[in-house]
Short mmCIF file of C-alpha atoms in Angstrom, two decimals:
data_model
loop_
_atom_site.label_atom_id
_atom_site.label_comp_id
_atom_site.label_asym_id
_atom_site.label_seq_id
_atom_site.Cartn_x
_atom_site.Cartn_y
_atom_site.Cartn_z
CA MET Z 226 20.27 61.89 91.30
CA ASP Z 227 23.74 63.31 92.09
CA ALA Z 228 25.93 65.40 89.76
CA SER Z 229 27.88 62.43 88.38
CA GLY Z 230 24.67 60.50 87.70
CA PHE Z 231 23.14 63.50 85.96
CA SER Z 232 26.26 63.99 83.81
CA GLN Z 233 26.26 60.32 82.82
CA ALA Z 234 22.54 60.42 81.96
CA LYS Z 235 23.08 63.58 79.91
CA GLN Z 236 25.93 62.00 77.92
CA ASP Z 237 23.94 58.82 77.37
CA GLN Z 238 20.90 60.77 76.19
CA THR Z 239 22.95 62.97 73.83
CA ARG Z 240 24.66 59.95 72.31
CA ARG Z 241 21.43 58.00 71.82
CA LEU Z 242 19.54 60.94 70.38
CA SER Z 243 22.29 61.99 67.98
CA ASN Z 244 22.79 58.40 66.82
CA SER Z 245 19.05 57.94 66.32
CA VAL Z 246 18.60 61.17 64.33
CA LEU Z 247 21.73 60.53 62.24
CA ARG Z 248 20.76 56.93 61.54
CA ARG Z 249 17.22 57.82 60.49
CA THR Z 250 18.45 60.69 58.31
CA LEU Z 251 21.07 58.52 56.56
CA VAL Z 252 18.52 55.78 55.96
CA ASN Z 253 16.05 58.27 54.50
CA VAL Z 254 18.76 59.80 52.28
CA VAL Z 255 19.82 56.39 50.98
CA VAL Z 256 16.21 55.33 50.37
CA PHE Z 257 15.46 58.58 48.54
CA ALA Z 258 18.61 58.30 46.42
CA VAL Z 259 17.89 54.69 45.45
CA VAL Z 260 14.24 55.43 44.60
CA TYR Z 261 15.14 58.59 42.71
CA LEU Z 262 17.87 56.92 40.66
CA ALA Z 263 15.65 53.89 40.02
CA LEU Z 264 12.88 56.14 38.71
CA PHE Z 265 15.35 58.09 36.57
CA LEU Z 266 16.87 54.96 35.06
CA GLY Z 267 13.43 53.43 34.51
CA PHE Z 268 12.28 56.62 32.80
CA MET Z 269 15.35 56.70 30.56
CA ASN Z 270 15.01 53.04 29.61
CA THR Z 271 11.31 53.23 28.81
CA LEU Z 272 10.57 56.74 27.57
CA GLY Z 273 14.00 58.29 27.09
CA SER Z 274 14.50 57.43 23.42
CA SER Z 275 10.96 58.34 22.40
CA LEU Z 276 11.05 61.72 24.12
CA SER Z 277 14.53 62.44 22.76
CA ASN Z 278 13.37 61.80 19.18
CA LEU Z 279 10.26 63.89 19.77
CA ALA Z 280 12.33 66.80 21.04
CA TYR Z 281 14.73 66.44 18.08
CA ASN Z 282 11.86 66.69 15.64
CA LEU Z 283 10.24 69.61 17.48
CA VAL Z 284 13.39 71.75 17.18
CA GLY Z 285 13.58 71.09 13.44
CA GLN Z 286 16.20 68.39 13.76
CA SER Z 287 18.71 70.92 15.12
CA TYR Z 288 21.53 69.07 16.83
CA TRP Z 289 22.54 72.13 18.86
CA MET Z 290 19.04 72.77 20.19
CA HIS Z 291 18.55 69.07 20.94
CA THR Z 292 21.81 68.98 22.93
CA ALA Z 293 20.81 72.10 24.93
CA ILE Z 294 17.43 70.59 25.84
CA ALA Z 295 19.12 67.31 26.90
CA ASN Z 296 21.61 69.17 29.12
CA LEU Z 297 18.81 71.24 30.66
CA PHE Z 298 16.93 68.04 31.41
CA LEU Z 299 19.99 66.57 33.16
CA VAL Z 300 20.44 69.78 35.17
CA CYS Z 301 16.79 69.62 36.27
CA VAL Z 302 17.29 66.00 37.29
CA ALA Z 303 20.39 66.94 39.37
CA VAL Z 304 18.64 69.92 40.98
CA GLY Z 305 15.67 67.72 41.85
CA PHE Z 306 18.00 65.20 43.45
CA ILE Z 307 19.74 67.88 45.52
CA VAL Z 308 16.42 69.46 46.57
CA GLY Z 309 15.14 66.03 47.58
CA ILE Z 310 18.24 65.39 49.70
CA VAL Z 311 17.84 68.79 51.38
CA LEU Z 312 14.18 68.07 52.14
CA VAL Z 313 15.06 64.68 53.61
CA VAL Z 314 17.77 66.22 55.84
CA ARG Z 315 15.39 68.99 56.85
CA SER Z 316 12.83 66.37 57.81
CA GLY Z 317 15.44 64.76 60.07
CA ILE Z 318 16.19 68.13 61.70
CA ASN Z 319 12.48 68.76 62.25
CA ARG Z 320 12.20 65.34 63.87
CA ALA Z 321 15.03 66.25 66.26
CA LEU Z 322 13.26 69.52 67.08
CA ARG Z 323 10.06 67.60 67.83
CA TYR Z 324 12.06 65.68 70.44
CA PHE Z 325 12.76 68.99 72.19
CA ASP Z 326 9.05 69.82 72.11
CA LEU Z 327 8.36 66.48 73.78
CA LEU Z 328 11.03 67.20 76.38
CA LEU Z 329 9.58 70.63 77.15
CA ASP Z 330 6.09 69.16 77.47
CA SER Z 331 7.41 66.46 79.82
CA VAL Z 332 9.24 69.02 81.99
CA THR Z 333 6.03 71.05 82.13
CA ASP Z 334 4.14 67.97 83.29
CA VAL Z 335 6.71 67.36 86.02
CA LEU Z 336 6.52 70.97 87.22
CA ALA Z 337 2.73 70.86 87.08
CA LYS Z 338 2.84 67.66 89.17
CA SER Z 339 0.58 65.83 86.72
CA GLU Z 340 -0.38 62.27 87.54
CA GLY Z 341 1.24 59.27 85.90
CA PRO Z 342 4.82 58.66 84.76
CA VAL Z 343 6.59 60.59 82.01
CA VAL Z 344 6.35 58.66 78.71
CA LEU Z 345 8.79 59.47 75.89
CA PRO Z 346 10.00 57.66 72.74
CA SER Z 347 12.70 55.02 73.10
CA GLU Z 348 15.31 57.51 71.86
CA LEU Z 349 14.62 59.62 74.96
CA ALA Z 350 14.57 56.73 77.44
CA PRO Z 351 17.44 58.10 79.63
CA THR Z 352 15.67 61.46 79.90
CA ALA Z 353 12.35 59.78 80.69
CA LEU Z 354 14.07 57.77 83.43
CA PHE Z 355 15.71 60.90 84.82
CA LEU Z 356 12.47 62.93 84.78
CA ASN Z 357 10.55 60.11 86.43
CA GLY Z 358 13.25 59.96 89.10
CA ILE Z 359 12.92 63.71 89.72
CA LYS Z 360 9.14 63.36 89.82
CA ALA Z 361 9.28 60.47 92.28
CA GLU Z 362 11.79 62.31 94.49
CA GLY Z 363 9.62 65.42 94.44
CA GLU Z 364 6.57 63.40 95.43
CA ARG Z 365 8.51 61.76 98.27
CA SER Z 366 9.78 65.14 99.47
CA GLU Z 367 6.27 66.58 99.31
CA ARG Z 368 4.85 63.68 101.30
CA ALA Z 369 7.65 63.99 103.86
CA ALA Z 370 7.11 67.75 104.15
CA LYS Z 371 3.38 67.24 104.55
CA ALA Z 372 3.90 64.56 107.19
CA ALA Z 373 6.39 66.78 109.04
CA GLU Z 374 3.97 69.69 108.93
CA GLU Z 375 1.14 67.52 110.24
CA ARG Z 376 3.40 66.17 112.97
CA LYS Z 377 4.51 69.70 113.81
CA ASN Z 378 0.90 70.91 114.10
CA GLU Z 379 0.08 67.88 116.23
CA LEU Z 380 2.95 68.63 118.59
CA VAL Z 381 1.96 72.29 118.82
CA VAL Z 382 -1.43 71.09 120.03
CA TYR Z 383 0.25 68.76 122.55
CA LEU Z 384 2.49 71.56 123.81
CA ALA Z 385 -0.41 74.01 124.03
CA HIS Z 386 -2.24 71.50 126.21
CA ASP Z 387 0.89 70.80 128.26
CA ILE Z 388 1.53 74.53 128.71
CA LYS Z 389 -1.99 75.06 130.01
CA THR Z 390 -1.57 72.38 132.70
CA PRO Z 391 1.35 73.92 134.66
CA LEU Z 392 0.00 77.40 134.03
CA THR Z 393 -3.31 76.43 135.64
CA SER Z 394 -1.42 74.98 138.62
CA ILE Z 395 0.71 78.11 138.99
CA ILE Z 396 -2.36 80.34 138.96
CA GLY Z 397 -4.13 78.07 141.45
CA TYR Z 398 -1.28 77.96 143.98
CA LEU Z 399 -0.55 81.68 143.68
CA THR Z 400 -4.25 82.37 144.24
CA LEU Z 401 -4.17 80.24 147.41
CA LEU Z 402 -1.09 82.08 148.65
CA GLU Z 403 -2.72 85.45 147.98
CA GLU Z 404 -6.09 84.59 149.48
CA SER Z 405 -4.70 82.78 152.53
CA PRO Z 406 -2.00 84.98 154.09
CA ASP Z 407 -2.30 83.09 157.37
CA LEU Z 408 -1.18 79.72 155.96
CA PRO Z 409 1.40 77.87 158.07
CA VAL Z 410 4.99 78.47 157.03
CA ASP Z 411 5.56 74.85 156.03
CA VAL Z 412 2.41 74.79 153.85
CA ARG Z 413 3.33 78.11 152.28
CA ALA Z 414 6.85 76.79 151.56
CA ARG Z 415 5.41 73.62 150.01
CA TYR Z 416 3.03 75.60 147.80
CA THR Z 417 5.87 77.91 146.78
CA GLY Z 418 8.06 74.93 145.87
CA ILE Z 419 5.31 73.37 143.77
CA THR Z 420 4.68 76.69 142.04
CA LEU Z 421 8.40 77.09 141.27
CA ALA Z 422 8.61 73.56 139.87
CA LYS Z 423 5.59 74.20 137.65
CA ALA Z 424 7.14 77.49 136.51
CA TYR Z 425 10.36 75.67 135.52
CA ARG Z 426 8.30 73.11 133.60
CA LEU Z 427 6.41 75.93 131.86
CA GLU Z 428 9.74 77.50 130.89
CA GLU Z 429 10.90 74.21 129.34
CA LEU Z 430 7.70 73.87 127.34
CA LEU Z 431 7.96 77.44 126.08
CA ASP Z 432 11.56 76.81 125.01
CA GLU Z 433 10.38 73.76 123.07
CA PHE Z 434 7.57 75.74 121.51
CA PHE Z 435 9.94 78.44 120.28
CA GLU Z 436 12.34 75.72 119.07
CA ILE Z 437 9.61 74.38 116.81
CA THR Z 438 8.75 77.79 115.37
CA ARG Z 439 12.34 78.64 114.42
CA TYR Z 440 13.52 75.14 113.59
CA ASN Z 441 15.51 74.94 110.35
CA LEU Z 442 18.10 72.18 110.11
CA GLN Z 443 19.59 73.58 106.92
CA THR Z 444 21.01 76.71 108.55
CA ILE Z 445 23.18 75.37 111.37
CA PRO Z 446 26.46 77.35 111.21
CA ILE Z 447 29.62 75.61 112.39
CA GLU Z 448 32.57 77.61 113.78
CA ARG Z 449 35.38 75.29 114.91
CA SER Z 450 38.05 76.03 117.47
CA ARG Z 451 40.53 74.04 119.56
CA PHE Z 452 39.69 73.20 123.17
CA ASP Z 453 40.08 70.53 125.86
CA GLY Z 454 37.45 67.89 125.10
CA ALA Z 455 37.84 66.18 128.50
CA LEU Z 456 37.23 69.39 130.46
CA PHE Z 457 34.39 70.26 128.08
CA VAL Z 458 32.58 66.94 128.70
CA SER Z 459 33.09 67.22 132.47
CA GLN Z 460 31.52 70.68 132.49
CA VAL Z 461 28.49 69.48 130.54
CA ILE Z 462 28.06 66.54 132.91
CA GLU Z 463 28.16 68.83 135.95
CA GLU Z 464 25.04 70.63 134.70
CA PHE Z 465 23.07 67.37 135.00
CA TYR Z 466 24.07 66.43 138.56
CA PRO Z 467 20.98 67.99 140.21
CA LEU Z 468 18.64 66.30 137.73
CA ALA Z 469 20.48 62.98 138.08
CA GLU Z 470 20.36 63.11 141.87
CA GLY Z 471 16.62 63.66 141.72
CA ARG Z 472 16.31 60.29 139.96
CA SER Z 473 19.04 58.57 142.05
CA LEU Z 474 21.31 58.28 139.01
CA SER Z 475 25.09 58.27 138.97
CA LEU Z 476 26.88 60.24 136.25
CA VAL Z 477 30.21 58.66 135.33
CA PHE Z 478 32.90 60.28 133.18
CA ASP Z 479 35.13 57.86 131.28
CA GLY Z 480 37.95 59.60 129.45
CA PRO Z 481 41.49 61.00 129.64
CA ASP Z 482 42.56 63.94 131.77
CA GLU Z 483 43.22 66.04 128.70
CA LEU Z 484 41.82 65.71 125.20
CA PRO Z 485 42.69 68.34 122.56
CA VAL Z 486 39.92 68.49 119.96
CA PHE Z 487 38.83 70.73 117.09
CA ALA Z 488 35.08 71.45 116.80
CA ASP Z 489 32.34 73.98 117.45
CA ALA Z 490 32.19 73.76 121.25
CA GLY Z 491 28.81 75.47 121.54
CA ARG Z 492 27.18 73.18 118.99
CA VAL Z 493 28.73 70.00 120.37
CA ALA Z 494 27.63 71.08 123.86
CA ARG Z 495 24.08 71.16 122.55
CA VAL Z 496 24.50 67.67 121.09
CA LEU Z 497 25.80 66.30 124.39
CA ASN Z 498 23.10 68.14 126.34
CA ASN Z 499 20.34 66.68 124.18
CA VAL Z 500 21.72 63.15 124.41
CA LEU Z 501 22.37 63.36 128.17
CA LYS Z 502 18.92 64.82 128.78
CA ASN Z 503 17.43 61.84 126.95
CA ALA Z 504 19.57 59.37 128.91
CA VAL Z 505 18.79 60.90 132.31
CA ALA Z 506 15.08 61.02 131.50
CA TYR Z 507 14.76 57.35 130.51
CA ALA Z 508 17.44 55.58 132.61
CA ASP Z 509 16.20 53.31 135.37
CA ALA Z 510 16.37 54.91 138.82
CA GLY Z 511 19.43 53.88 140.79
CA THR Z 512 21.52 53.08 137.68
CA GLU Z 513 24.43 54.97 136.17
CA VAL Z 514 24.71 57.08 133.03
CA ARG Z 515 28.20 56.76 131.58
CA VAL Z 516 29.79 59.32 129.27
CA ARG Z 517 32.86 58.03 127.42
CA THR Z 518 35.06 60.20 125.23
CA GLY Z 519 38.37 59.89 123.42
CA LEU Z 520 40.11 60.03 120.07
CA VAL Z 521 39.81 57.04 117.76
CA VAL Z 522 42.18 56.46 114.85
CA ALA Z 523 40.57 54.79 111.83
CA PRO Z 524 42.47 52.22 109.72
CA ASP Z 525 43.19 54.94 107.13
CA GLY Z 526 44.87 57.08 109.80
CA PHE Z 527 42.04 59.58 110.12
CA VAL Z 528 41.26 60.73 113.69
CA TRP Z 529 37.73 60.96 115.09
CA TRP Z 530 36.47 62.43 118.36
CA GLU Z 531 34.12 59.89 119.93
CA LEU Z 532 31.43 60.80 122.46
CA THR Z 533 29.30 57.94 123.81
CA VAL Z 534 26.47 58.23 126.35
CA THR Z 535 25.20 54.93 127.76
CA ASP Z 536 22.28 54.30 130.12
CA ARG Z 537 20.34 51.28 131.35
CA GLY Z 538 16.57 51.40 131.07
CA ARG Z 539 13.82 50.51 128.68
CA GLU Z 540 15.09 48.74 125.57
CA LEU Z 541 14.41 50.50 122.27
CA SER Z 542 12.94 48.44 119.44
CA PRO Z 543 14.62 48.41 116.00
CA GLU Z 544 11.67 50.39 114.63
CA HIS Z 545 12.15 53.01 117.34
CA LEU Z 546 15.90 53.21 116.64
CA GLU Z 547 15.22 53.78 112.93
CA ARG Z 548 13.03 56.81 113.66
CA ILE Z 549 14.58 58.19 116.83
CA PHE Z 550 16.54 60.89 114.95
CA GLU Z 551 13.56 62.06 112.88
CA LYS Z 552 12.16 65.54 113.38
CA PHE Z 553 9.27 65.72 115.85
CA PHE Z 554 9.45 61.99 116.64
CA ARG Z 555 8.52 61.09 120.23
CA ALA Z 556 7.80 57.75 121.77
CA ASP Z 557 4.22 57.37 122.98
CA ALA Z 558 5.44 57.13 126.54
CA ALA Z 559 7.03 60.57 126.25
CA ARG Z 560 3.79 62.45 125.67
CA GLY Z 561 2.96 63.02 129.29
CA SER Z 562 3.14 66.53 130.59
CA ASP Z 563 5.78 65.62 133.12
CA GLY Z 564 8.38 64.54 130.63
CA GLY Z 565 9.31 64.24 127.02
CA GLY Z 566 10.22 66.94 124.57
CA ALA Z 567 9.07 68.12 121.20
CA GLY Z 568 11.03 65.45 119.39
CA LEU Z 569 13.68 67.88 118.19
CA GLY Z 570 16.62 67.23 120.51
CA LEU Z 571 18.02 64.12 118.84
CA ALA Z 572 17.16 65.39 115.35
CA ILE Z 573 19.15 68.56 116.04
CA ALA Z 574 21.98 66.50 117.54
CA ARG Z 575 22.24 64.48 114.32
CA GLU Z 576 22.21 67.57 112.11
CA ILE Z 577 24.93 69.27 114.18
CA ALA Z 578 27.09 66.14 114.00
CA ARG Z 579 26.56 65.92 110.24
CA ALA Z 580 27.27 69.63 109.83
CA HIS Z 581 30.70 68.85 111.34
CA GLY Z 582 31.14 66.05 108.78
CA GLY Z 583 30.39 63.34 111.36
CA ASP Z 584 27.28 61.52 112.53
CA ILE Z 585 25.44 60.03 115.52
CA TYR Z 586 24.27 56.46 116.01
CA ALA Z 587 22.09 54.67 118.56
CA THR Z 588 22.11 51.06 119.74
CA SER Z 589 19.97 49.27 122.32
CA ASP Z 590 20.47 45.74 123.61
CA ALA Z 591 19.03 44.14 126.75
CA GLY Z 592 18.08 47.56 128.11
CA LEU Z 593 21.55 49.05 127.57
CA THR Z 594 21.15 52.02 125.22
CA SER Z 595 24.08 53.96 123.77
CA PHE Z 596 24.28 57.10 121.66
CA THR Z 597 27.64 57.60 119.94
CA VAL Z 598 28.68 60.87 118.31
CA TRP Z 599 31.58 61.01 115.86
CA ILE Z 600 33.26 64.35 115.07
CA PRO Z 601 36.08 64.34 112.46
CA GLN Z 602 39.42 65.73 113.62
CA GLY Z 603 41.97 64.98 110.92
CA PRO Z 604 45.18 62.93 111.16
CA SER Z 605 47.24 65.62 112.94
CA VAL Z 606 44.96 66.32 115.94
CA GLY Z 607 46.14 64.82 119.20
CA LYS Z 608 49.55 63.78 117.86
#
């Protein structure tokens, strides 16, 4: 529940509780007063005269003494009435205090993670609803944390296995090179190339492993500055040319010659790197990966920096699109040792975009998959 919802629930609960306690107290006071006065009047009508005559005779028919006893009797009746009212009001206060005891017990149950919903009297219904909401949210968060931890442990196992594979190959080829110094030059060169490729793959896996161990989406600092977005995107694309050529892919830049933007260049570079890496890895060989960028003005006049990476390859299902930005999520096809990451790249990309105040979205239709990043700029940028 957000701050406004909590404030509204608090006001509703205070109003209901105060009205309930006040209403019950007033009813009890009225009932006591009516019963007390009815008993007094009934006593006076039935026994009043007899007792008055008896008292008159007991004091020797002294008018002064009889009047003093009558006044004392009336004072005792008034004091009894006042004491009764005080006791009734005190009972109402004690009832209100018992509500606080119930609230404390309920909060204790929530903190102790006891089973079952919080049950409170009808006067505390808003609080019961609020506490049950907190309890449900806590249970959901706990399940999500447990699932993430299980997924994280599972991926550590995958990475440990994947790390062992290239490491075994590296050791094997280096052993051959050491034990066979008379190998032909072309064979030695081929073995060296394979060893280097396996070493690069091992480096990638180690980077992913360390990414998992230090991963914390809540501590991504953003430090904005002004720079040329077009030049920035071109430089990021250039880093992927060797990888794209290896898969016969064409990298296409679609944007203006200059594009003044305001963002954290290092963080956005990581976003674009992660998205481009995903596109290059899963695009069909011989196709193109297009990167489009520009400023988009919303109907309210606010300016957004748009970055869109589009590739043609395997179509992503709606279920896959819903989970693709989750931590540690990887498609089954990405588990092979020759490709696929730890399932952090797109999750980190989303958190960086959101840390800027923007977001990232994915669409896939007929094999054409696009990832679009939106970074807020403000109405004055680019004007």
